[in-house]
PDB file of C-alpha atoms in Angstrom:
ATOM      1  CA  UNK F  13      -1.806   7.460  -9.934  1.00  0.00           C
ATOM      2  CA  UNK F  14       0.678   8.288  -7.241  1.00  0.00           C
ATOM      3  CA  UNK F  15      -0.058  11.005  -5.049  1.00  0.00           C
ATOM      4  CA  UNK F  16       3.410  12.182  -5.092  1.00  0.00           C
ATOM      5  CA  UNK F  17       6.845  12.229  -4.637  1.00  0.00           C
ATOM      6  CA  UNK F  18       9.158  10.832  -2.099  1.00  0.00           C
ATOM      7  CA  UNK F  19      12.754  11.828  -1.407  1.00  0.00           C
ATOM      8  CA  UNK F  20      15.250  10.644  -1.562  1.00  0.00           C
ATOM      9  CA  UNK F  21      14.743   7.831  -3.781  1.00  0.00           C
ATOM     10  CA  UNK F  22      17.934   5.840  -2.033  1.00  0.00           C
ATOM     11  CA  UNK F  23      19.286   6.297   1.053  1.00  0.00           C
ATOM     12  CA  UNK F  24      22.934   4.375   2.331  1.00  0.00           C
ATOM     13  CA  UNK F  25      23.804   5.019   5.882  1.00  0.00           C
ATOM     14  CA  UNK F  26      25.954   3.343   8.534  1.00  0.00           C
ATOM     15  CA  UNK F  27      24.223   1.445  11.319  1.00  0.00           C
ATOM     16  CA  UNK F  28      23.835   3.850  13.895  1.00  0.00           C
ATOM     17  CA  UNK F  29      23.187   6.720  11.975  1.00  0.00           C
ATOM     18  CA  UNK F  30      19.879   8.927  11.669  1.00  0.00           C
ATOM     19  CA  UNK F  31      17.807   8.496   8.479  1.00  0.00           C
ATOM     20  CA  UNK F  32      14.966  10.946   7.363  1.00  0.00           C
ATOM     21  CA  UNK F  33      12.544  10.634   4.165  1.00  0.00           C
ATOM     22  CA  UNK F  34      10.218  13.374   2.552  1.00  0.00           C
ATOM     23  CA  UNK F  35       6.848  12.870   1.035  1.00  0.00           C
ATOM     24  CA  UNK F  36       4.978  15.646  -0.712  1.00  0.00           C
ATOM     25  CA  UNK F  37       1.639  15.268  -1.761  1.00  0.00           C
ATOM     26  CA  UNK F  38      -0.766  17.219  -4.216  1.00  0.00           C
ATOM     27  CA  UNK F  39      -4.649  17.197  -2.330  1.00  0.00           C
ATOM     28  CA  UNK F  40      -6.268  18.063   1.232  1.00  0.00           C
ATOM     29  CA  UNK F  41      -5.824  14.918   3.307  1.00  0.00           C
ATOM     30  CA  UNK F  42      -7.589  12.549   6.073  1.00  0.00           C
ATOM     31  CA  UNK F  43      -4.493  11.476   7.396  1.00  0.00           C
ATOM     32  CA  UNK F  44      -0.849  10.183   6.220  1.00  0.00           C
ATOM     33  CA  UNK F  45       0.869   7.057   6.546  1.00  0.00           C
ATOM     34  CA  UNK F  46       3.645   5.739   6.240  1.00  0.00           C
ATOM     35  CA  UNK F  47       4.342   2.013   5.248  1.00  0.00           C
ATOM     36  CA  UNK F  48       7.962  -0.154   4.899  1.00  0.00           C
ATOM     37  CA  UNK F  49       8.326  -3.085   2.633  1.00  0.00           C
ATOM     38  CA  UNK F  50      10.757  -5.576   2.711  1.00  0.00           C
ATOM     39  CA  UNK F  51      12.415  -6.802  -0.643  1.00  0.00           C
ATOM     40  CA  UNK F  52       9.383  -8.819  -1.929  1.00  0.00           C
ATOM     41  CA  UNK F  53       7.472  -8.924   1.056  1.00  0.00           C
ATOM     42  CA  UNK F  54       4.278  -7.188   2.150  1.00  0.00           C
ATOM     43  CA  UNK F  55       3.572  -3.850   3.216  1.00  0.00           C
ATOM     44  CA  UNK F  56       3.911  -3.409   6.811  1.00  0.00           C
ATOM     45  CA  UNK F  57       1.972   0.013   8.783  1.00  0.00           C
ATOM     46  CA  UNK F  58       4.600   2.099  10.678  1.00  0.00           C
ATOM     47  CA  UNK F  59       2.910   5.064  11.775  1.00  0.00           C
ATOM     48  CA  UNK F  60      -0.193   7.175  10.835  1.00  0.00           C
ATOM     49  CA  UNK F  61      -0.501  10.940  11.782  1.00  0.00           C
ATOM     50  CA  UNK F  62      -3.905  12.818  10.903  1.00  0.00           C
ATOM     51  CA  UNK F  63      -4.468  16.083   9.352  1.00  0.00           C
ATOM     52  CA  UNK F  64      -4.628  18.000  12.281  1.00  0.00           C
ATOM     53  CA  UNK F  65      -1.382  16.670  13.975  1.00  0.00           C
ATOM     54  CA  UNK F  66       1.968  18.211  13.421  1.00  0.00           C
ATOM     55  CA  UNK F  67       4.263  15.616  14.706  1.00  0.00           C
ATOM     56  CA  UNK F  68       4.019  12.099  16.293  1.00  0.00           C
ATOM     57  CA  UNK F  69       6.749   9.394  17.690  1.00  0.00           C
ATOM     58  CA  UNK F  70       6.476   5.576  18.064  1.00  0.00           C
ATOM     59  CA  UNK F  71       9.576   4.451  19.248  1.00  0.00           C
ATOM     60  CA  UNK F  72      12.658   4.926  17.443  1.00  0.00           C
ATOM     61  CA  UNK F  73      10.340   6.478  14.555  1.00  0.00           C
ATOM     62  CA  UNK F  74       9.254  10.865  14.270  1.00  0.00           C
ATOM     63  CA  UNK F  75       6.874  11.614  11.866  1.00  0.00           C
ATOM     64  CA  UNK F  76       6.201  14.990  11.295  1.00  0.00           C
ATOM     65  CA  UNK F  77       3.590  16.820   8.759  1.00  0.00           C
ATOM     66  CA  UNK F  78       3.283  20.067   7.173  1.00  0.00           C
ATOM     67  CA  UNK F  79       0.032  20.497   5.721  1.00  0.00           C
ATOM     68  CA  UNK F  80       0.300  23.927   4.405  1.00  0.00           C
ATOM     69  CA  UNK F  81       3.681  22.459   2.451  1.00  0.00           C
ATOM     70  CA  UNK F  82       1.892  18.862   1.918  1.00  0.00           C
ATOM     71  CA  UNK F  83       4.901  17.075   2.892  1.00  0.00           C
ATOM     72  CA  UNK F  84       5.719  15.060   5.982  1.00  0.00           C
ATOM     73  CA  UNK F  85       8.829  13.895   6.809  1.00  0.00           C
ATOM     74  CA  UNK F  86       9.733  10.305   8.895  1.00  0.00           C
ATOM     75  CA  UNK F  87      12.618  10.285  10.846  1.00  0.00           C
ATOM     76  CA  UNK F  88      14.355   6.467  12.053  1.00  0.00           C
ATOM     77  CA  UNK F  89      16.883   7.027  15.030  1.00  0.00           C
ATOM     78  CA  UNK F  90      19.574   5.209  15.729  1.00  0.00           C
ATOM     79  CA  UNK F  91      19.066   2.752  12.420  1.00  0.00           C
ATOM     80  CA  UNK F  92      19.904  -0.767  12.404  1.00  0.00           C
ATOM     81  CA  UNK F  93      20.605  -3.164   9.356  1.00  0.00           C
ATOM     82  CA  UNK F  94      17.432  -4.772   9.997  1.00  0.00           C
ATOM     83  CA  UNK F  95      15.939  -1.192   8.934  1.00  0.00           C
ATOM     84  CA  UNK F  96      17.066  -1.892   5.449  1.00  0.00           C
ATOM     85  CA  UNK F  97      13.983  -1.460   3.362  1.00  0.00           C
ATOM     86  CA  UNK F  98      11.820   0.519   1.289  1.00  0.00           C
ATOM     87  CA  UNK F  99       9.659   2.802   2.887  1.00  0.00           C
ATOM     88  CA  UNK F 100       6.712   4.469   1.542  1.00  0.00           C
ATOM     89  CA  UNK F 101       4.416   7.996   2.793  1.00  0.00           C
ATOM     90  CA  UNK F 102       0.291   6.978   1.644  1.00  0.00           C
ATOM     91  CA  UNK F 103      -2.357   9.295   1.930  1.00  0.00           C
ATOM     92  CA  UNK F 104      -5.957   8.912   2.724  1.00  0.00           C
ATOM     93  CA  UNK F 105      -7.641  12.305   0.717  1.00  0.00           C
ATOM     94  CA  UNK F 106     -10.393  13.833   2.257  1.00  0.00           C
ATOM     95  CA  UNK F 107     -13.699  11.881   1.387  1.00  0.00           C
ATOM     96  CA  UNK F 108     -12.265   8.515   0.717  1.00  0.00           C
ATOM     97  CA  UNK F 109     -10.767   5.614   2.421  1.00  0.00           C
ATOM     98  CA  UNK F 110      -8.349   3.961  -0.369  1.00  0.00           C
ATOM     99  CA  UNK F 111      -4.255   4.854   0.107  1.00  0.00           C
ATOM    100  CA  UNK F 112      -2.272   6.642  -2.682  1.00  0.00           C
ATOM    101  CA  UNK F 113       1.034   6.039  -2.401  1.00  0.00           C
ATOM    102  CA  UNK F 114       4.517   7.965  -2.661  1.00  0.00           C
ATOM    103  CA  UNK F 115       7.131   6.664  -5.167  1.00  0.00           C
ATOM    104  CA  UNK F 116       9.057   5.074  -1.972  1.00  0.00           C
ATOM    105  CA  UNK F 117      12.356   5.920  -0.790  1.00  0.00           C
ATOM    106  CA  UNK F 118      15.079   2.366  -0.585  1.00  0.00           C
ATOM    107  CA  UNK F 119      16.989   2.416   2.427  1.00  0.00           C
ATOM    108  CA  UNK F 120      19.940   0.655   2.922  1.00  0.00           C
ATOM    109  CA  UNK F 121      21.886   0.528   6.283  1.00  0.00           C
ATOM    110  CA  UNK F 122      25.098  -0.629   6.362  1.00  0.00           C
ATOM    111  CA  UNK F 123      26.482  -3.091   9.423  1.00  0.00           C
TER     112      UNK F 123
ATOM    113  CA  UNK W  16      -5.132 -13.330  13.820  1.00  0.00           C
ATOM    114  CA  UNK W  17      -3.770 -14.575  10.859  1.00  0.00           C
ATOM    115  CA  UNK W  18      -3.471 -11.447   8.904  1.00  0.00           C
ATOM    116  CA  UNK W  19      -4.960 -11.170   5.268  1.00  0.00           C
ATOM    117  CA  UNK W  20      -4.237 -13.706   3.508  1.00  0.00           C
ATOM    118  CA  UNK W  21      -3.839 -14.144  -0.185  1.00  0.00           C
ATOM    119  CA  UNK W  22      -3.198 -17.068  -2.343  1.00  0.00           C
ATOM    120  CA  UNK W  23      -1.194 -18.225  -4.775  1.00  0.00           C
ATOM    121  CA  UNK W  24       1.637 -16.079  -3.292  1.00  0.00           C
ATOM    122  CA  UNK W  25       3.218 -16.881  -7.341  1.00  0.00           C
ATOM    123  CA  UNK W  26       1.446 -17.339 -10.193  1.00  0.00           C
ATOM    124  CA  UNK W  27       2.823 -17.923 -13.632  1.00  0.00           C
ATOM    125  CA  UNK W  28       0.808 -18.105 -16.599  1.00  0.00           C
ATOM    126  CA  UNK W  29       0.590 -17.478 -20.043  1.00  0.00           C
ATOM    127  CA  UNK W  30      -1.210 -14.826 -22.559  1.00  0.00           C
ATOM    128  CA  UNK W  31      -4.879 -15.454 -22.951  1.00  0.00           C
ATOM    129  CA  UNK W  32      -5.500 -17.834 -19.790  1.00  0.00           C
ATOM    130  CA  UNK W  33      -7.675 -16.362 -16.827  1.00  0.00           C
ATOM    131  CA  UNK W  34      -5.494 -15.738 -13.939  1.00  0.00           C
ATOM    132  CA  UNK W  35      -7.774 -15.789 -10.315  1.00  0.00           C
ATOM    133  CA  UNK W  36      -6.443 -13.753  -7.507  1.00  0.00           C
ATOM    134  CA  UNK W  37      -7.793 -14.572  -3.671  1.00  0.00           C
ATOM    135  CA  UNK W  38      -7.687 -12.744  -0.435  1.00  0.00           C
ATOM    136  CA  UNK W  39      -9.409 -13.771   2.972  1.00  0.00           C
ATOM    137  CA  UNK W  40      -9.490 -10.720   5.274  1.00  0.00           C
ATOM    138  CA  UNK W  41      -8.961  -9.638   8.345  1.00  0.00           C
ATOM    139  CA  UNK W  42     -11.910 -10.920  10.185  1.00  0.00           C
ATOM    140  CA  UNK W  43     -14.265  -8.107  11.244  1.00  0.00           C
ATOM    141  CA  UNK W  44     -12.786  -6.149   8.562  1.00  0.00           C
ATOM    142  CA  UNK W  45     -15.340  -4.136   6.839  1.00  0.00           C
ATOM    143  CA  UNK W  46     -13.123  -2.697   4.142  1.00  0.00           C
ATOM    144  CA  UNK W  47     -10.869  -4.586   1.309  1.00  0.00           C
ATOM    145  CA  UNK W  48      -8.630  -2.814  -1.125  1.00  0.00           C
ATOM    146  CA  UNK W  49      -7.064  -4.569  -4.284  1.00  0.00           C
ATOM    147  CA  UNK W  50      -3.750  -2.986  -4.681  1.00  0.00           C
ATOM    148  CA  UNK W  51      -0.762  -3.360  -7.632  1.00  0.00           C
ATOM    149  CA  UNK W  52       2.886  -2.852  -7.450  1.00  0.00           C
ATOM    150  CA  UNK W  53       5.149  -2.407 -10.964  1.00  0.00           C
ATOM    151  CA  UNK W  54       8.145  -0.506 -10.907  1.00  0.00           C
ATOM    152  CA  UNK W  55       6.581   1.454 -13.722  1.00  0.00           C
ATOM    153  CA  UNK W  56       3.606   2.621 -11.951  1.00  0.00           C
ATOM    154  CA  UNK W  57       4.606   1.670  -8.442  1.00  0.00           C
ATOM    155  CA  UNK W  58       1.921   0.967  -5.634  1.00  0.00           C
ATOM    156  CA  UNK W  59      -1.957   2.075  -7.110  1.00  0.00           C
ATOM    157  CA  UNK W  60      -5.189   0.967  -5.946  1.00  0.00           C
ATOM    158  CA  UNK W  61      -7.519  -1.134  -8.319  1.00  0.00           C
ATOM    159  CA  UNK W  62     -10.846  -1.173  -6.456  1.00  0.00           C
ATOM    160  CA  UNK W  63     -12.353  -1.371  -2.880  1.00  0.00           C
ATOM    161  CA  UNK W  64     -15.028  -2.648  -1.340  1.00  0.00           C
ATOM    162  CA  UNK W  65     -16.983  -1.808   1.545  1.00  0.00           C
ATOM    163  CA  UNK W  66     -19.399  -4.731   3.724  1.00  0.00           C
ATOM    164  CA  UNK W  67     -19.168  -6.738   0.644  1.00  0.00           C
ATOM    165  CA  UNK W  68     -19.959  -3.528  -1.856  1.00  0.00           C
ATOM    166  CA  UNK W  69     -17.530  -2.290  -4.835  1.00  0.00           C
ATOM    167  CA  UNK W  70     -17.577   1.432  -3.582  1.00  0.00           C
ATOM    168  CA  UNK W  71     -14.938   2.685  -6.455  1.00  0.00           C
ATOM    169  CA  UNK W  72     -13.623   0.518  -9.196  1.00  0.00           C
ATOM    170  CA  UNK W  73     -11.232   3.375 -11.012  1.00  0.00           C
ATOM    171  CA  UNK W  74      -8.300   1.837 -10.729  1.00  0.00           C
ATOM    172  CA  UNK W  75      -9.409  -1.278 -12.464  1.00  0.00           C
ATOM    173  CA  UNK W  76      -7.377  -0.885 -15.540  1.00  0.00           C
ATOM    174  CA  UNK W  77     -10.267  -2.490 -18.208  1.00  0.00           C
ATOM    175  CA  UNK W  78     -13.025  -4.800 -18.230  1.00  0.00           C
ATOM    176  CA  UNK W  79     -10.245  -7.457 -18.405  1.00  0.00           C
ATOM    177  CA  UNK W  80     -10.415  -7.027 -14.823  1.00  0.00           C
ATOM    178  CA  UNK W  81     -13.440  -7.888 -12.783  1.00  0.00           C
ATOM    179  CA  UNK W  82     -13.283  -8.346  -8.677  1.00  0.00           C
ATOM    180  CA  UNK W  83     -16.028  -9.707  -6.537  1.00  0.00           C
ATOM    181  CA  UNK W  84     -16.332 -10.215  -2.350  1.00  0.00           C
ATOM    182  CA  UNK W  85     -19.209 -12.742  -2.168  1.00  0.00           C
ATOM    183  CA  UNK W  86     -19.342 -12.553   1.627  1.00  0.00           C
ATOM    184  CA  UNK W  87     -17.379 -10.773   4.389  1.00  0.00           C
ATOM    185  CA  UNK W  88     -13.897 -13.279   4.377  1.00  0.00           C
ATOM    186  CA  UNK W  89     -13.791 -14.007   1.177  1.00  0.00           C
ATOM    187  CA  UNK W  90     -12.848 -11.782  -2.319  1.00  0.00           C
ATOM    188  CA  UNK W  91     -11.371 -12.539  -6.289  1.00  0.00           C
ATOM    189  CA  UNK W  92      -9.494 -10.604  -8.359  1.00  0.00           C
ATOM    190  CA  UNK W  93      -9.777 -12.292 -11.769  1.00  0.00           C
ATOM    191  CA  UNK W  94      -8.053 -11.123 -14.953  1.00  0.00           C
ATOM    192  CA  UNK W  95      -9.306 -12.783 -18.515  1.00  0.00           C
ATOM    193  CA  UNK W  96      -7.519 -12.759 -20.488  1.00  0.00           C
ATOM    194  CA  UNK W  97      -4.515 -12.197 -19.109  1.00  0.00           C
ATOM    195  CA  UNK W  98      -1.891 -10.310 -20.985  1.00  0.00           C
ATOM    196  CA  UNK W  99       2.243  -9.602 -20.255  1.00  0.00           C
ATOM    197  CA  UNK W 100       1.966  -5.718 -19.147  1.00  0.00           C
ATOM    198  CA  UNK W 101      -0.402  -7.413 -16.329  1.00  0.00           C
ATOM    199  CA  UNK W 102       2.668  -8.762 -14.468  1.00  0.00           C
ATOM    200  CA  UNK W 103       3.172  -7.293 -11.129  1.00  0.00           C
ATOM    201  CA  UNK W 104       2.553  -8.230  -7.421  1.00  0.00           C
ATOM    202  CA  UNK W 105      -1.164  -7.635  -6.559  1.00  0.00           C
ATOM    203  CA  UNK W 106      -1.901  -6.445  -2.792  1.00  0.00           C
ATOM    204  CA  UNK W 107      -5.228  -7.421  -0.611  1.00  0.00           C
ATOM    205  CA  UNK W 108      -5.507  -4.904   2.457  1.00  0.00           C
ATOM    206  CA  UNK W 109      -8.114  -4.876   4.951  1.00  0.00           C
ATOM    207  CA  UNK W 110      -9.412  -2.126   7.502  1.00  0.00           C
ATOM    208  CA  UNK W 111     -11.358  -1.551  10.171  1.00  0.00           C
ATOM    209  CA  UNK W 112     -13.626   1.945   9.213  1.00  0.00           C
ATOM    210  CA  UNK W 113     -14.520   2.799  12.840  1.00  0.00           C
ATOM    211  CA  UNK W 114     -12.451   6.153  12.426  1.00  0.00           C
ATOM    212  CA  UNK W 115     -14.495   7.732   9.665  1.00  0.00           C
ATOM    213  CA  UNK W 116     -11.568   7.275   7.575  1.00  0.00           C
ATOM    214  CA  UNK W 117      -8.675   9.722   9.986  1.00  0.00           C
ATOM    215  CA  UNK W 118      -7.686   6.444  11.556  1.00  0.00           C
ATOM    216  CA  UNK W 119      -7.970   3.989   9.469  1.00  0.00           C
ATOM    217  CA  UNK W 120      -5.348   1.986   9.355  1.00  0.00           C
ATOM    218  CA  UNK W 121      -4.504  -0.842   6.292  1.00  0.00           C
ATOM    219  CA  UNK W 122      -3.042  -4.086   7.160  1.00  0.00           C
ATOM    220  CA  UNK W 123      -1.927  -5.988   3.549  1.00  0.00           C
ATOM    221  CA  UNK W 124      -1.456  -9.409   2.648  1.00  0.00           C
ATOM    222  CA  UNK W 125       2.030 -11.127   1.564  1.00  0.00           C
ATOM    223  CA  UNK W 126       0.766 -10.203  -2.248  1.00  0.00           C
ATOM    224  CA  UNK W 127       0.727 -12.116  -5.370  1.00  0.00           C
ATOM    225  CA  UNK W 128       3.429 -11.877  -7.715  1.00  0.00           C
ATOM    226  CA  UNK W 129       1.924 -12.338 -11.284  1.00  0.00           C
ATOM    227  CA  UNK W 130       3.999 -13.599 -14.505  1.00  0.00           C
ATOM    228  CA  UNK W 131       1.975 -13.010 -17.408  1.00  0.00           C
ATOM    229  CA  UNK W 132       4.063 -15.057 -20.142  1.00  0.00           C
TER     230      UNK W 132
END
């Protein structure tokens, strides 16, 4: 079962523009990641921040987590049309290994 | 590397027949997760193994569903019979567990996109 909820579920924004995505979760947590998909493609990794980090860059990408909220937020700078995509937060609970996934939030960036 | 790779990438069957499902991981991967995507459910692990060994098997929906990993490149996901509500696009991921699970990160495969008829 999903570990919880993303928001928003869409997301349109001009090219150029700033685009952030929330992800709560329910349990105590390993470490959080966060994944984008391309329509009918694979999952690809973006970023992964563990439990005991607050906040983490890679490039044009900010990831931040809360774990006394369970939520983490991912931040895309600058976005480009090529961002278009769904992106999803996963969670690795405390004791296992497997990913449970957010809902996913569909991005769409417009040229 | 080549990535994970799964095959077929489509698969279209009907009721009743057995559908096989194949992944080759990442080599020197020690872990490989089974994965489905439906738009009901969304993304929810099936089973996972670790060094060749099924360490949980929750997710596997019924005994309609069986997965083996014979060696360390090689795994099945086999469904028999298949049945409509199986549709969906089925993930292989590998990982590396040197982190103690913190780091850990999952690469996936392209998927296979299922069409139980």
């Amino acid at each position: 079962s999903q570990q919880g909820e993303e928001d928003p579920q869409a997301l349109s924004i001009q090219e150029g523009e700033n685009a952030t995505m929330n992800c709560s979760y329910k349990t105590s947590i390993n470490n959080l990641q966060w994944y984008r998909q391309n329509s009918g493609r694979g999952l690809v990794h973006l970023i992964l921040i563990r439990s005991n980090e607050r906040e983490k860059h890679s490039g044009r990408l900010r990831v931040t987590l809360d774990t006394s909220k369970k939520s983490s937020s991912l931040l895309i700078t600058a976005s480009r049309a090529a961002d278009t995509a769904s992106y999803f937060c996963a969670t690795v609970r405390t004791g296992r290994r497997a990913l449970t996934f957010g809902s996913g939030t569909r991005l769409q960036v417009q040229p | 590397d080549a990535g994970v790779i799964q095959s077929p990438r489509h698969e279209v069957t009907e009721m009743g027949q057995e559908v096989t499902l194949r992944c080759k991981p990442i080599s020197g991967h020690d872990y490989l997760f089974w994965y489905r995507q439906t738009m009901m459910r969304g993304l929810e692990l099936l089973i996972y193994f670790n060094n060749n060994v099924p360490i949980d098997d929750s997710g596997m929906p019924e005994d309609r569903f069986s997965a083996k990993m014979p060696n360390a490149s090689f795994s099945t996901l086999k469904i028999q019979p298949s049945e409509p509500r199986d549709s969906a696009v089925y993930f292989c991921a590998s990982s590396f567990g040197s982190g103690g699970g913190n780091t850990d990160t999952q690469y996936f495969g392209p998927g296979t996109r299922l069409t139980v008829l």
